[in-house]
Amino acid sequence: MDADPNSEEAVEVLQQLGLKEYEAKCFVGLTRLNMSTAKKLSSLTDVPRTRIYDAIRILEAQGLVEIQHTSPQRFRAVSLEEATATLRDQYEGRVDRLHNALNTVETVEDDDSSSVQEVWTMRGRDPIENRTEQLINTATEEIVLVIGDETLLTADLVETLTGVEDDIELTVGALTPSLQAEIQTAVPAATTFVSELGWLHGEHATADDTAIGRLLMVDRTSILVSSIIPDSKAEQAVFGEGFGNGLVVVARRLMSQGLVTENTSET
């Protein structure tokens, strides 16, 4: 396939979605042509002509390609909208199958009992956001969240926060007044405040220092703290649960710094 970065990226993504290399190359090649023969498609994609037909048959079976049985045969890709819908259905179906399979696997009990207080590490923005939303959804009494990076206020997080039950105390701190205003508009039921923690604001930090991403405490038993790596902007986190009251009290007071000052100044 000729050197086209977008085409190469599309081939890579299609392989991640389950297509083999030749199948992915043929499909991407066909999206660049209104219609094609095996000879022309082979020339464009560098897929051996003898392998074109096998790849096309598989793509047809998956609903991604149509075949005109002329001599020679002609092929074309389905519309982009139809193809993405088909791939999405296939991917979601596989995820559902995986969930069902893992949900029913036999559990092997470990003789070693786990400690009541557990601390685990996580990496990656998507997994950390998923864990954040999962923890919020398990809350029954109180949620305290401090957002240290505006990019972490995603649409999914807003949807999760707005779905919190009315009888659960929801407090959200922000890095700046502008972010606080954005949170208050997006999640009107939340009590919001501007954090006064110097290390969270980065007042004395350099460009190379790791920045705090998010701090979350749920029902005073589960804590998640994440940081943003300066160079890569990757997020990593520490998650713990089952903590004793002493640590929870200190953590909550630190996370609520600014809210406490604001409430005191009003009295």
Coordinates of N, CA and C in Angstrom, one line a residue, residues 26-245:
C26 N -7.0 -4.8 2.2 CA -8.0 -4.8 1.1 C -9.2 -3.9 1.4
F27 N -9.7 -3.9 2.6 CA -10.8 -3.1 3.0 C -10.4 -1.6 2.8
V28 N -9.3 -1.2 3.4 CA -8.9 0.2 3.3 C -8.6 0.6 1.8
G29 N -8.1 -0.4 1.1 CA -7.8 -0.1 -0.4 C -9.2 0.1 -1.1
L30 N -10.2 -0.7 -0.8 CA -11.5 -0.5 -1.4 C -12.2 0.8 -1.0
T31 N -11.9 1.3 0.2 CA -12.5 2.6 0.6 C -11.9 3.7 -0.2
R32 N -10.8 3.5 -0.9 CA -10.2 4.5 -1.7 C -10.6 4.4 -3.2
L33 N -11.3 3.4 -3.5 CA -11.7 3.2 -4.9 C -13.3 3.0 -4.9
N34 N -13.9 3.5 -6.0 CA -15.3 3.2 -6.2 C -15.6 1.8 -6.4
M35 N -14.7 1.1 -7.2 CA -14.9 -0.3 -7.5 C -13.5 -0.8 -8.0
S36 N -13.2 -2.1 -7.8 CA -11.9 -2.6 -8.1 C -11.9 -4.0 -8.5
T37 N -11.0 -4.4 -9.3 CA -10.7 -5.8 -9.6 C -9.6 -6.3 -8.7
A38 N -9.4 -7.6 -8.7 CA -8.3 -8.2 -7.9 C -6.9 -7.6 -8.3
K39 N -6.8 -7.5 -9.6 CA -5.5 -7.0 -10.1 C -5.2 -5.6 -9.7
K40 N -6.2 -4.7 -9.8 CA -6.0 -3.3 -9.4 C -5.8 -3.2 -7.9
L41 N -6.6 -3.9 -7.1 CA -6.5 -3.9 -5.7 C -5.2 -4.4 -5.2
S42 N -4.7 -5.4 -5.8 CA -3.4 -6.0 -5.5 C -2.3 -4.9 -5.7
S43 N -2.4 -4.2 -6.8 CA -1.4 -3.2 -7.1 C -1.4 -2.1 -6.1
L44 N -2.6 -1.7 -5.7 CA -2.7 -0.6 -4.7 C -2.3 -1.0 -3.3
T45 N -2.6 -2.2 -2.9 CA -2.4 -2.6 -1.5 C -1.1 -3.4 -1.3
D46 N -0.5 -3.9 -2.3 CA 0.7 -4.8 -2.2 C 0.3 -6.1 -1.6
V47 N -1.0 -6.5 -1.6 CA -1.4 -7.8 -1.2 C -1.3 -8.7 -2.4
P48 N -0.7 -9.9 -2.3 CA -0.6 -10.8 -3.4 C -1.9 -11.1 -4.0
R49 N -2.0 -11.1 -5.3 CA -3.3 -11.3 -6.0 C -3.9 -12.6 -5.6
T50 N -3.2 -13.6 -5.4 CA -3.8 -14.9 -5.0 C -4.4 -14.8 -3.6
R51 N -4.0 -13.8 -2.8 CA -4.6 -13.7 -1.5 C -5.8 -12.7 -1.4
I52 N -5.9 -12.0 -2.5 CA -7.0 -11.0 -2.6 C -8.4 -11.7 -2.4
Y53 N -8.6 -12.8 -3.1 CA -9.9 -13.4 -3.2 C -10.3 -14.0 -1.8
D54 N -9.3 -14.6 -1.1 CA -9.6 -15.1 0.3 C -10.0 -13.9 1.2
A55 N -9.2 -12.9 1.1 CA -9.5 -11.7 2.0 C -10.9 -11.1 1.7
I56 N -11.2 -11.0 0.4 CA -12.5 -10.4 0.0 C -13.6 -11.3 0.5
R57 N -13.5 -12.6 0.4 CA -14.6 -13.5 0.8 C -14.8 -13.4 2.3
I58 N -13.8 -13.2 3.1 CA -14.0 -13.0 4.5 C -14.6 -11.7 4.8
L59 N -14.2 -10.6 4.1 CA -14.8 -9.3 4.3 C -16.2 -9.3 3.9
E60 N -16.6 -10.1 2.8 CA -18.0 -10.1 2.4 C -18.8 -10.8 3.5
A61 N -18.2 -11.9 4.1 CA -19.0 -12.6 5.1 C -19.2 -11.7 6.3
Q62 N -18.4 -10.8 6.6 CA -18.5 -9.9 7.7 C -19.4 -8.6 7.3
G63 N -19.8 -8.6 6.1 CA -20.7 -7.5 5.7 C -20.0 -6.2 5.4
L64 N -18.7 -6.3 5.1 CA -17.9 -5.1 4.8 C -17.6 -4.8 3.4
V65 N -17.8 -5.8 2.5 CA -17.5 -5.7 1.1 C -18.6 -6.4 0.3
E66 N -18.9 -5.8 -0.9 CA -19.8 -6.4 -1.9 C -19.1 -6.9 -3.1
I67 N -19.6 -8.0 -3.7 CA -18.9 -8.6 -4.9 C -19.8 -8.6 -6.1
Q68 N -19.3 -8.2 -7.2 CA -20.1 -8.3 -8.4 C -19.5 -9.4 -9.2
H69 N -20.3 -10.4 -9.5 CA -19.8 -11.7 -10.1 C -19.8 -11.6 -11.6
T70 N -18.9 -10.7 -12.1 CA -18.6 -10.5 -13.5 C -17.3 -11.2 -13.8
S71 N -16.8 -11.0 -15.0 CA -15.5 -11.5 -15.4 C -14.7 -10.4 -16.0
P72 N -13.7 -9.9 -15.2 CA -13.3 -10.4 -13.9 C -14.3 -9.9 -12.8
Q73 N -14.2 -10.5 -11.6 CA -15.0 -10.0 -10.5 C -14.6 -8.6 -10.1
R74 N -15.6 -7.9 -9.6 CA -15.4 -6.5 -9.1 C -15.8 -6.5 -7.7
F75 N -15.1 -5.6 -6.9 CA -15.4 -5.5 -5.5 C -15.6 -4.1 -5.1
R76 N -16.4 -3.8 -4.1 CA -16.5 -2.5 -3.5 C -16.8 -2.6 -2.0
A77 N -16.3 -1.6 -1.3 CA -16.6 -1.5 0.1 C -18.0 -0.9 0.4
V78 N -18.6 -1.4 1.4 CA -19.9 -0.8 1.8 C -19.6 0.6 2.3
S79 N -20.6 1.4 2.5 CA -20.4 2.8 2.9 C -19.7 2.9 4.3
L80 N -19.0 4.0 4.5 CA -18.3 4.1 5.8 C -19.2 4.0 7.0
E81 N -20.4 4.6 6.9 CA -21.4 4.5 8.0 C -21.8 3.1 8.3
E82 N -22.0 2.3 7.2 CA -22.5 0.9 7.4 C -21.3 0.1 7.9
A83 N -20.1 0.4 7.4 CA -19.0 -0.4 7.9 C -18.7 -0.2 9.4
T84 N -18.7 1.1 9.8 CA -18.4 1.4 11.2 C -19.5 0.8 12.1
A85 N -20.7 0.9 11.6 CA -21.8 0.3 12.5 C -21.6 -1.2 12.6
T86 N -21.3 -1.9 11.5 CA -21.0 -3.3 11.5 C -19.9 -3.7 12.5
L87 N -18.8 -3.0 12.3 CA -17.6 -3.2 13.2 C -17.9 -3.0 14.6
R88 N -18.7 -1.9 14.9 CA -19.1 -1.6 16.3 C -19.9 -2.7 16.9
D89 N -20.9 -3.2 16.1 CA -21.7 -4.3 16.6 C -20.9 -5.5 16.9
Q90 N -19.9 -5.8 16.0 CA -19.1 -7.0 16.2 C -18.2 -6.9 17.4
Y91 N -17.6 -5.7 17.6 CA -16.7 -5.4 18.7 C -17.5 -5.5 20.0
E92 N -18.7 -4.9 20.1 CA -19.5 -4.9 21.3 C -20.0 -6.3 21.6
G93 N -20.3 -7.0 20.6 CA -20.7 -8.4 20.8 C -19.6 -9.3 21.4
R94 N -18.3 -9.0 21.0 CA -17.2 -9.8 21.5 C -17.0 -9.4 23.0
V95 N -17.1 -8.1 23.3 CA -17.0 -7.6 24.6 C -18.0 -8.2 25.5
D96 N -19.3 -8.3 25.0 CA -20.3 -8.9 25.8 C -20.1 -10.4 26.1
R97 N -19.6 -11.1 25.1 CA -19.2 -12.5 25.2 C -18.1 -12.7 26.3
L98 N -17.1 -11.8 26.2 CA -16.0 -11.8 27.2 C -16.5 -11.6 28.6
H99 N -17.4 -10.6 28.7 CA -18.0 -10.3 30.1 C -18.7 -11.5 30.6
N100 N -19.6 -12.1 29.7 CA -20.3 -13.3 30.2 C -19.5 -14.5 30.5
A101 N -18.4 -14.7 29.7 CA -17.5 -15.8 30.0 C -16.7 -15.6 31.3
L102 N -16.2 -14.4 31.5 CA -15.4 -14.1 32.7 C -16.3 -14.1 34.0
N103 N -17.6 -13.7 33.7 CA -18.5 -13.6 34.9 C -18.9 -15.0 35.4
T104 N -18.7 -16.0 34.5 CA -19.2 -17.4 34.9 C -18.0 -18.3 35.1
V105 N -16.7 -17.8 35.0 CA -15.6 -18.7 35.2 C -15.6 -19.2 36.7
E106 N -15.0 -20.3 36.9 CA -15.0 -20.9 38.3 C -14.0 -20.1 39.1
T107 N -14.4 -19.7 40.3 CA -13.5 -19.0 41.2 C -12.6 -19.9 42.0
V108 N -11.3 -19.6 42.0 CA -10.4 -20.4 42.8 C -10.0 -19.7 44.1
E109 N -10.4 -20.2 45.2 CA -10.2 -19.5 46.5 C -8.7 -19.6 46.9
D110 N -8.2 -18.5 47.4 CA -6.9 -18.4 47.9 C -6.9 -18.6 49.4
D111 N -6.0 -19.4 49.9 CA -5.9 -19.6 51.3 C -5.5 -18.4 52.1
D112 N -4.7 -17.5 51.4 CA -4.2 -16.3 52.1 C -5.3 -15.3 52.1
S113 N -5.7 -14.9 53.3 CA -6.7 -13.9 53.4 C -6.1 -12.5 53.1
S114 N -6.9 -11.7 52.4 CA -6.4 -10.3 52.0 C -6.5 -9.4 53.2
S115 N -5.6 -8.4 53.2 CA -5.6 -7.4 54.3 C -6.8 -6.6 54.1
V116 N -7.3 -6.1 55.2 CA -8.5 -5.2 55.2 C -8.2 -3.9 54.4
Q117 N -6.9 -3.4 54.6 CA -6.5 -2.2 54.0 C -5.7 -2.6 52.8
E118 N -6.1 -2.2 51.6 CA -5.5 -2.6 50.3 C -5.1 -1.4 49.5
V119 N -4.0 -1.4 48.9 CA -3.6 -0.3 48.0 C -3.1 -0.9 46.7
W120 N -3.6 -0.4 45.6 CA -3.3 -0.9 44.2 C -2.9 0.3 43.3
T121 N -2.1 0.0 42.3 CA -1.7 1.0 41.3 C -2.5 0.8 40.0
M122 N -2.7 1.8 39.2 CA -3.3 1.7 37.9 C -2.6 2.7 37.0
R123 N -2.7 2.4 35.7 CA -2.1 3.3 34.7 C -3.1 3.4 33.5
G124 N -3.1 4.6 32.9 CA -4.0 4.8 31.7 C -5.2 5.6 32.1
R125 N -5.5 6.7 31.3 CA -6.6 7.6 31.6 C -7.9 6.9 31.5
D126 N -8.1 6.1 30.5 CA -9.4 5.4 30.4 C -9.7 4.5 31.5
P127 N -8.8 3.6 31.9 CA -9.0 2.7 33.0 C -9.3 3.5 34.3
I128 N -8.5 4.6 34.5 CA -8.7 5.4 35.8 C -10.0 6.1 35.8
E129 N -10.4 6.6 34.6 CA -11.7 7.2 34.6 C -12.8 6.2 34.8
N130 N -12.7 5.0 34.2 CA -13.7 4.0 34.5 C -13.8 3.6 36.0
R131 N -12.6 3.5 36.6 CA -12.6 3.2 38.1 C -13.2 4.3 38.8
T132 N -12.9 5.6 38.5 CA -13.5 6.7 39.1 C -15.0 6.7 39.0
E133 N -15.6 6.4 37.9 CA -17.0 6.4 37.7 C -17.6 5.2 38.4
Q134 N -16.9 4.1 38.4 CA -17.4 2.9 39.1 C -17.5 3.2 40.6
L135 N -16.5 3.8 41.2 CA -16.5 4.2 42.6 C -17.7 5.1 42.9
I136 N -17.8 6.1 42.1 CA -18.9 7.1 42.3 C -20.3 6.4 42.3
N137 N -20.4 5.4 41.4 CA -21.7 4.7 41.3 C -22.0 3.8 42.5
T138 N -20.9 3.5 43.3 CA -21.1 2.6 44.4 C -21.4 3.4 45.7
A139 N -21.3 4.7 45.6 CA -21.5 5.6 46.8 C -22.9 5.4 47.4
T140 N -23.0 5.5 48.7 CA -24.3 5.4 49.4 C -24.4 6.6 50.3
E141 N -23.3 7.3 50.7 CA -23.4 8.4 51.6 C -22.7 9.7 51.1
E142 N -21.5 9.6 50.7 CA -20.7 10.8 50.4 C -19.7 10.6 49.3
I143 N -19.5 11.6 48.5 CA -18.5 11.6 47.4 C -17.8 12.9 47.5
V144 N -16.5 12.9 47.7 CA -15.6 14.1 47.6 C -14.6 13.9 46.5
L145 N -14.7 14.8 45.5 CA -13.8 14.7 44.3 C -13.1 16.0 44.1
V146 N -11.8 16.0 43.9 CA -11.1 17.2 43.6 C -10.4 17.0 42.2
I147 N -10.7 17.9 41.3 CA -10.2 17.7 39.9 C -9.1 18.7 39.7
G148 N -7.9 18.2 39.4 CA -6.7 19.0 39.3 C -6.3 19.3 37.9
D149 N -7.0 18.8 36.9 CA -6.7 19.0 35.5 C -8.0 19.1 34.8
E150 N -8.2 20.2 34.1 CA -9.5 20.5 33.4 C -9.9 19.4 32.4
T151 N -8.9 18.8 31.8 CA -9.1 17.8 30.7 C -9.8 16.6 31.3
L152 N -9.8 16.4 32.6 CA -10.4 15.2 33.3 C -11.9 15.4 33.5
L153 N -12.4 16.6 33.3 CA -13.9 16.8 33.4 C -14.5 16.5 32.0
T154 N -14.6 15.2 31.8 CA -15.1 14.7 30.5 C -16.6 14.6 30.6
A155 N -17.2 14.4 29.4 CA -18.7 14.3 29.3 C -19.2 13.0 30.1
D156 N -18.4 11.9 30.0 CA -18.8 10.7 30.8 C -18.7 11.0 32.3
L157 N -17.7 11.7 32.7 CA -17.7 12.0 34.2 C -18.8 12.9 34.6
V158 N -19.1 13.9 33.8 CA -20.3 14.8 34.1 C -21.5 14.0 34.2
E159 N -21.7 13.0 33.2 CA -22.9 12.2 33.2 C -23.0 11.4 34.5
T160 N -21.9 10.8 34.9 CA -21.9 10.0 36.1 C -22.2 10.9 37.4
L161 N -21.6 12.1 37.4 CA -21.8 12.9 38.6 C -23.3 13.4 38.6
T162 N -23.9 13.7 37.5 CA -25.3 14.2 37.5 C -26.2 13.1 37.8
G163 N -25.7 11.8 37.7 CA -26.6 10.7 38.0 C -26.6 10.3 39.5
V164 N -25.8 11.0 40.3 CA -25.7 10.7 41.7 C -27.0 10.9 42.4
E165 N -27.4 10.0 43.3 CA -28.7 10.2 44.0 C -28.7 11.4 44.9
D166 N -29.9 12.0 45.0 CA -30.1 13.2 45.8 C -29.7 13.1 47.2
D167 N -29.8 11.9 47.8 CA -29.5 11.7 49.2 C -28.0 11.5 49.5
I168 N -27.2 11.5 48.5 CA -25.8 11.3 48.6 C -25.1 12.7 48.6
E169 N -24.3 13.0 49.5 CA -23.6 14.3 49.6 C -22.5 14.3 48.6
L170 N -22.6 15.2 47.6 CA -21.6 15.3 46.5 C -20.9 16.7 46.6
T171 N -19.5 16.6 46.8 CA -18.7 17.8 46.9 C -17.6 17.6 45.8
V172 N -17.4 18.7 45.0 CA -16.4 18.6 43.9 C -15.6 19.9 44.0
G173 N -14.3 19.7 44.2 CA -13.3 20.8 44.2 C -12.7 21.0 42.8
A174 N -12.2 22.2 42.5 CA -11.6 22.5 41.3 C -10.2 23.2 41.4
L175 N -9.5 23.2 40.4 CA -8.1 23.8 40.4 C -8.2 25.3 40.3
T176 N -9.2 25.8 39.6 CA -9.3 27.2 39.3 C -10.7 27.7 39.4
P177 N -11.0 29.0 39.6 CA -12.4 29.5 39.7 C -13.1 29.2 38.4
S178 N -12.4 29.3 37.2 CA -13.1 29.0 36.0 C -13.6 27.6 35.9
L179 N -12.7 26.6 36.3 CA -13.1 25.2 36.3 C -14.2 25.0 37.3
Q180 N -14.2 25.7 38.5 CA -15.3 25.5 39.4 C -16.6 26.0 38.8
A181 N -16.6 27.1 38.1 CA -17.8 27.5 37.4 C -18.3 26.5 36.4
E182 N -17.4 25.9 35.7 CA -17.7 25.0 34.7 C -18.4 23.7 35.3
I183 N -17.8 23.3 36.5 CA -18.3 22.1 37.2 C -19.7 22.5 37.7
Q184 N -19.9 23.7 38.3 CA -21.2 24.0 38.9 C -22.3 24.1 37.8
T185 N -21.9 24.6 36.6 CA -22.9 24.6 35.5 C -23.2 23.2 35.1
A186 N -22.2 22.3 35.0 CA -22.4 21.0 34.4 C -23.1 20.1 35.5
V187 N -22.8 20.3 36.8 CA -23.3 19.4 37.8 C -23.9 20.3 38.9
P188 N -25.1 20.9 38.6 CA -25.6 21.9 39.6 C -26.0 21.4 40.9
A189 N -26.1 20.1 41.1 CA -26.5 19.5 42.4 C -25.3 19.4 43.3
A190 N -24.1 19.6 42.8 CA -22.9 19.4 43.6 C -22.5 20.7 44.3
T191 N -21.9 20.5 45.5 CA -21.3 21.6 46.2 C -19.9 21.8 45.7
T192 N -19.6 22.9 45.1 CA -18.3 23.1 44.5 C -17.4 24.1 45.3
F193 N -16.1 24.0 45.1 CA -15.2 25.0 45.8 C -13.9 25.0 45.0
V194 N -13.1 26.0 45.2 CA -11.7 26.1 44.6 C -10.7 25.6 45.7
S195 N -10.0 24.6 45.3 CA -9.0 24.0 46.2 C -8.0 25.1 46.6
E196 N -7.6 25.1 47.9 CA -6.5 26.0 48.3 C -5.2 25.3 48.6
L197 N -5.1 24.0 48.2 CA -3.9 23.3 48.4 C -2.8 23.8 47.4
G198 N -1.7 24.3 47.9 CA -0.6 24.8 47.1 C 0.0 23.8 46.2
W199 N 0.2 22.6 46.7 CA 0.8 21.6 45.8 C -0.2 21.1 44.7
L200 N -1.5 21.3 44.9 CA -2.4 20.9 43.9 C -2.4 22.0 42.8
H201 N -2.3 23.3 43.2 CA -2.2 24.4 42.2 C -0.9 24.4 41.5
G202 N 0.1 23.8 42.0 CA 1.4 23.8 41.4 C 2.1 25.2 41.5
E203 N 1.8 25.9 42.6 CA 2.3 27.2 42.8 C 3.8 27.3 42.8
H204 N 4.4 26.2 43.3 CA 5.9 26.2 43.5 C 6.5 25.1 42.6
A205 N 5.7 24.6 41.7 CA 6.1 23.5 40.9 C 6.8 24.0 39.6
T206 N 7.7 23.2 39.0 CA 8.3 23.5 37.7 C 7.6 22.7 36.7
A207 N 8.0 23.0 35.4 CA 7.3 22.3 34.3 C 7.5 20.8 34.3
D208 N 8.6 20.4 34.9 CA 9.0 18.9 35.0 C 8.3 18.2 36.1
D209 N 7.6 18.9 37.0 CA 7.0 18.2 38.2 C 5.7 17.5 37.8
T210 N 5.5 16.4 38.4 CA 4.3 15.6 38.2 C 3.1 16.4 38.8
A211 N 2.0 16.5 38.1 CA 0.8 17.2 38.6 C -0.2 16.3 39.1
I212 N -1.0 16.7 40.1 CA -2.1 15.9 40.6 C -3.2 15.9 39.5
G213 N -3.8 14.8 39.2 CA -4.9 14.7 38.3 C -6.2 14.8 39.0
R214 N -6.5 13.8 39.8 CA -7.8 13.7 40.5 C -7.6 13.1 41.8
L215 N -8.5 13.5 42.8 CA -8.5 12.9 44.1 C -10.0 12.6 44.4
L216 N -10.2 11.3 44.8 CA -11.6 10.9 45.0 C -11.7 10.1 46.3
M217 N -12.7 10.4 47.1 CA -13.0 9.6 48.3 C -14.5 9.3 48.3
V218 N -14.8 8.1 48.5 CA -16.2 7.6 48.4 C -16.5 6.9 49.8
D219 N -17.6 7.4 50.4 CA -18.1 6.9 51.7 C -17.0 6.7 52.7
R220 N -16.0 7.6 52.6 CA -14.9 7.6 53.6 C -14.2 6.2 53.8
T221 N -14.2 5.4 52.8 CA -13.6 4.1 52.8 C -12.7 3.8 51.6
S222 N -13.0 4.4 50.5 CA -12.3 4.2 49.2 C -11.6 5.5 48.8
I223 N -10.3 5.4 48.4 CA -9.6 6.6 48.0 C -8.9 6.3 46.7
L224 N -9.0 7.3 45.7 CA -8.2 7.2 44.5 C -7.5 8.5 44.3
V225 N -6.2 8.4 44.0 CA -5.4 9.6 43.8 C -4.6 9.4 42.5
S226 N -4.7 10.3 41.5 CA -4.0 10.1 40.3 C -3.0 11.3 40.0
S227 N -2.0 11.1 39.2 CA -1.1 12.1 38.8 C -0.9 12.1 37.3
I228 N -0.5 13.3 36.7 CA -0.3 13.4 35.3 C 1.2 13.6 35.1
I229 N 1.8 12.7 34.2 CA 3.2 12.7 33.9 C 3.4 13.9 32.9
P230 N 4.3 14.8 33.2 CA 4.5 16.1 32.4 C 4.8 15.8 30.9
D231 N 5.7 14.9 30.6 CA 6.1 14.7 29.2 C 5.0 14.0 28.4
S232 N 4.6 12.9 28.8 CA 3.6 12.1 28.1 C 2.2 12.5 28.3
K233 N 1.9 13.2 29.4 CA 0.5 13.5 29.8 C -0.3 12.2 30.2
A234 N 0.5 11.2 30.4 CA -0.2 9.9 30.8 C -0.6 10.0 32.3
E235 N -1.7 9.3 32.6 CA -2.2 9.4 34.0 C -1.9 8.0 34.7
Q236 N -1.5 8.1 35.9 CA -1.3 7.0 36.8 C -2.0 7.2 38.1
A237 N -2.4 6.2 38.8 CA -3.2 6.4 40.0 C -2.8 5.3 41.1
V238 N -3.2 5.7 42.3 CA -3.1 4.8 43.4 C -4.6 4.7 43.9
F239 N -5.0 3.4 44.1 CA -6.4 3.2 44.6 C -6.3 2.3 45.9
G240 N -7.1 2.7 46.9 CA -7.1 2.0 48.1 C -8.5 1.9 48.7
E241 N -8.7 0.9 49.5 CA -10.0 0.8 50.2 C -9.8 0.2 51.6
G242 N -10.8 0.3 52.4 CA -10.8 -0.3 53.7 C -9.9 0.4 54.7
F243 N -9.7 1.7 54.5 CA -8.8 2.4 55.4 C -9.4 2.7 56.8
G244 N -8.5 2.9 57.8 CA -8.9 3.2 59.1 C -9.4 4.6 59.2
N245 N -10.2 5.0 60.2 CA -10.8 6.3 60.4 C -9.8 7.4 60.4

